[in-house]
Each structure stands twice: as structure tokens, then as C-alpha cells.
PDB file of C-alpha atoms in Angstrom:
ATOM      1  CA  MET A   1      50.299 -12.431 -36.857  1.00  0.00           C
ATOM      2  CA  LYS A   2      48.376  -9.432 -35.491  1.00  0.00           C
ATOM      3  CA  LYS A   3      46.614 -11.608 -32.905  1.00  0.00           C
ATOM      4  CA  VAL A   4      49.913 -12.995 -31.622  1.00  0.00           C
ATOM      5  CA  LEU A   5      51.347  -9.473 -31.360  1.00  0.00           C
ATOM      6  CA  ILE A   6      48.288  -8.190 -29.478  1.00  0.00           C
ATOM      7  CA  ILE A   7      48.267 -11.145 -27.076  1.00  0.00           C
ATOM      8  CA  THR A   8      51.998 -10.789 -26.443  1.00  0.00           C
ATOM      9  CA  THR A   9      51.578  -7.064 -25.763  1.00  0.00           C
ATOM     10  CA  LEU A  10      48.719  -7.695 -23.328  1.00  0.00           C
ATOM     11  CA  ILE A  11      50.654 -10.360 -21.433  1.00  0.00           C
ATOM     12  CA  ALA A  12      53.753  -8.146 -21.254  1.00  0.00           C
ATOM     13  CA  GLY A  13      51.646  -5.200 -20.079  1.00  0.00           C
ATOM     14  CA  PHE A  14      50.001  -7.289 -17.384  1.00  0.00           C
ATOM     15  CA  ALA A  15      53.395  -8.560 -16.217  1.00  0.00           C
ATOM     16  CA  VAL A  16      54.761  -5.012 -15.985  1.00  0.00           C
ATOM     17  CA  LEU A  17      51.711  -3.695 -14.112  1.00  0.00           C
ATOM     18  CA  SER A  18      51.684  -6.573 -11.641  1.00  0.00           C
ATOM     19  CA  ALA A  19      55.399  -6.052 -10.914  1.00  0.00           C
ATOM     20  CA  PHE A  20      54.678  -2.651  -9.349  1.00  0.00           C
ATOM     21  CA  ASN A  21      52.853  -3.866  -6.242  1.00  0.00           C
ATOM     22  CA  SER A  22      53.104  -1.325  -3.438  1.00  0.00           C
ATOM     23  CA  THR A  23      53.599  -2.579   0.126  1.00  0.00           C
ATOM     24  CA  ASN A  24      52.315   0.686   1.610  1.00  0.00           C
ATOM     25  CA  ASN A  25      48.722  -0.237   0.704  1.00  0.00           C
ATOM     26  CA  THR A  26      49.001  -3.368   2.837  1.00  0.00           C
ATOM     27  CA  GLU A  27      50.135  -1.355   5.857  1.00  0.00           C
ATOM     28  CA  LEU A  28      47.253   1.092   5.498  1.00  0.00           C
ATOM     29  CA  THR A  29      44.764  -1.760   5.283  1.00  0.00           C
ATOM     30  CA  LYS A  30      46.157  -3.323   8.462  1.00  0.00           C
ATOM     31  CA  ILE A  31      45.846  -0.030  10.354  1.00  0.00           C
ATOM     32  CA  GLU A  32      42.232   0.461   9.224  1.00  0.00           C
ATOM     33  CA  THR A  33      41.361  -3.106  10.159  1.00  0.00           C
ATOM     34  CA  LEU A  34      42.817  -2.690  13.634  1.00  0.00           C
ATOM     35  CA  SER A  35      40.845   0.487  14.278  1.00  0.00           C
ATOM     36  CA  VAL A  36      37.582  -1.148  13.172  1.00  0.00           C
ATOM     37  CA  GLY A  37      38.381  -4.088  15.474  1.00  0.00           C
ATOM     38  CA  ASP A  38      38.888  -1.709  18.396  1.00  0.00           C
ATOM     39  CA  PHE A  39      35.629   0.041  17.559  1.00  0.00           C
ATOM     40  CA  CYS A  40      33.753  -3.277  17.519  1.00  0.00           C
ATOM     41  CA  ASP A  41      35.285  -4.354  20.833  1.00  0.00           C
ATOM     42  CA  GLY A  42      34.120  -1.067  22.346  1.00  0.00           C
ATOM     43  CA  TRP A  43      30.689  -1.526  20.744  1.00  0.00           C
ATOM     44  CA  GLU A  44      30.217  -4.922  22.413  1.00  0.00           C
ATOM     45  CA  ASP A  45      31.386  -3.714  25.832  1.00  0.00           C
ATOM     46  CA  GLY A  46      29.340  -0.519  25.637  1.00  0.00           C
ATOM     47  CA  TYR A  47      26.190  -2.316  24.506  1.00  0.00           C
ATOM     48  CA  CYS A  48      26.344  -4.668  27.468  1.00  0.00           C
ATOM     49  CA  GLU A  49      26.994  -1.851  29.923  1.00  0.00           C
ATOM     50  CA  GLY A  50      24.169   0.243  28.469  1.00  0.00           C
ATOM     51  CA  TRP A  51      21.813  -2.721  28.869  1.00  0.00           C
ATOM     52  CA  LYS A  52      22.930  -3.216  32.473  1.00  0.00           C
ATOM     53  CA  ASP A  53      22.541   0.492  33.219  1.00  0.00           C
ATOM     54  CA  VAL A  54      18.804   0.200  32.522  1.00  0.00           C
ATOM     55  CA  LYS A  55      18.068  -3.386  33.638  1.00  0.00           C
ATOM     56  CA  GLY A  56      20.386  -3.551  36.651  1.00  0.00           C
ATOM     57  CA  SER A  57      23.989  -4.522  37.229  1.00  0.00           C
ATOM     58  CA  LEU A  58      23.154  -8.191  37.868  1.00  0.00           C
ATOM     59  CA  SER A  59      21.233  -8.672  34.615  1.00  0.00           C
ATOM     60  CA  LEU A  60      22.620 -10.829  31.837  1.00  0.00           C
ATOM     61  CA  CYS A  61      23.697  -9.131  28.641  1.00  0.00           C
ATOM     62  CA  PRO A  62      21.731 -10.078  25.518  1.00  0.00           C
ATOM     63  CA  LEU A  63      23.406 -11.034  22.284  1.00  0.00           C
ATOM     64  CA  THR A  64      25.100  -7.968  20.916  1.00  0.00           C
ATOM     65  CA  PRO A  65      23.937  -6.880  17.445  1.00  0.00           C
ATOM     66  CA  LEU A  66      26.485  -6.719  14.667  1.00  0.00           C
ATOM     67  CA  CYS A  67      28.924  -3.881  14.947  1.00  0.00           C
ATOM     68  CA  PRO A  68      27.914  -0.918  12.752  1.00  0.00           C
ATOM     69  CA  LEU A  69      30.365   0.997  10.603  1.00  0.00           C
ATOM     70  CA  PRO A  70      32.116   3.685  12.624  1.00  0.00           C
ATOM     71  CA  GLU A  71      31.428   7.321  11.866  1.00  0.00           C
ATOM     72  CA  LEU A  72      34.284   9.589  10.837  1.00  0.00           C
ATOM     73  CA  GLY A  73      36.490  10.391  13.808  1.00  0.00           C
ATOM     74  CA  GLN A  74      34.668   7.869  16.004  1.00  0.00           C
ATOM     75  CA  ASP A  75      36.610   4.747  15.015  1.00  0.00           C
ATOM     76  CA  SER A  76      38.386   4.166  18.344  1.00  0.00           C
ATOM     77  CA  TYR A  77      37.449   1.900  21.232  1.00  0.00           C
ATOM     78  CA  ARG A  78      35.907   4.848  23.055  1.00  0.00           C
ATOM     79  CA  GLY A  79      33.791   5.802  20.033  1.00  0.00           C
ATOM     80  CA  GLY A  80      32.483   2.243  19.771  1.00  0.00           C
ATOM     81  CA  TYR A  81      31.840   2.063  23.516  1.00  0.00           C
ATOM     82  CA  ASN A  82      29.855   5.305  23.562  1.00  0.00           C
ATOM     83  CA  ARG A  83      27.765   4.347  20.551  1.00  0.00           C
ATOM     84  CA  GLY A  84      27.194   0.832  21.906  1.00  0.00           C
ATOM     85  CA  PHE A  85      26.223   2.177  25.336  1.00  0.00           C
ATOM     86  CA  LYS A  86      23.515   4.363  23.813  1.00  0.00           C
ATOM     87  CA  ALA A  87      22.254   1.507  21.629  1.00  0.00           C
ATOM     88  CA  GLY A  88      22.171  -0.859  24.626  1.00  0.00           C
ATOM     89  CA  MET A  89      20.167   1.634  26.670  1.00  0.00           C
ATOM     90  CA  ARG A  90      17.661   2.116  23.828  1.00  0.00           C
ATOM     91  CA  ALA A  91      17.287  -1.638  23.403  1.00  0.00           C
ATOM     92  CA  ALA A  92      16.758  -2.176  27.143  1.00  0.00           C
ATOM     93  CA  ASN A  93      14.151   0.586  27.300  1.00  0.00           C
ATOM     94  CA  ASN A  94      12.273  -0.883  24.319  1.00  0.00           C
ATOM     95  CA  ASP A  95      12.332  -4.401  25.769  1.00  0.00           C
TER      96      ASP A  95
END
């Protein structure tokens, strides 16, 4: 009888906890995902332009490395572009 009571209590507790699903968390996740996407778009564009700045404007861009995690306050397109530009220049100089 104790096992049935414990199992029933656990199932009821799980049902109650799962009923309180907040929709605000979903909105925050979408906003963070969009900003990381903008950062990565800027990273790719900046990397190519940094490469071309060293190798010449008619050179072909290499494959862009994976987008790094943005630093705090640098998660916009411009932050990704600036960081990618510097990384592209370093890669072109080391090539």
C-alpha cells in the first residue's frame, strides 16, 4: 500500500510541476538565438573581408572557421564582423 501511495504522489507531483510551463523562457531563448545568428553572420562576412584586406580584393575567400562564442556585449553583427575581420587578417598573414 505504501508503494502505491508513493508512486501516486510522485506522478501527481510531476503532473503539477509540468503544468507550470512558462512561455517567457521560450521568448528569451529565441532572442538569444537570433543574436548569436547575427554574430555568426558578421563573423563570416568579417573573416572574408579580413582575408581580402591582406591578400587582395580579387582573392577568393577560404572556408570560414566555425563561429566562436561571442564575448559579453559583442553579440551583434558588428561584434562578429570585427572579430572575424581580425581573425581573417591573422589567418591570411600566417598563410
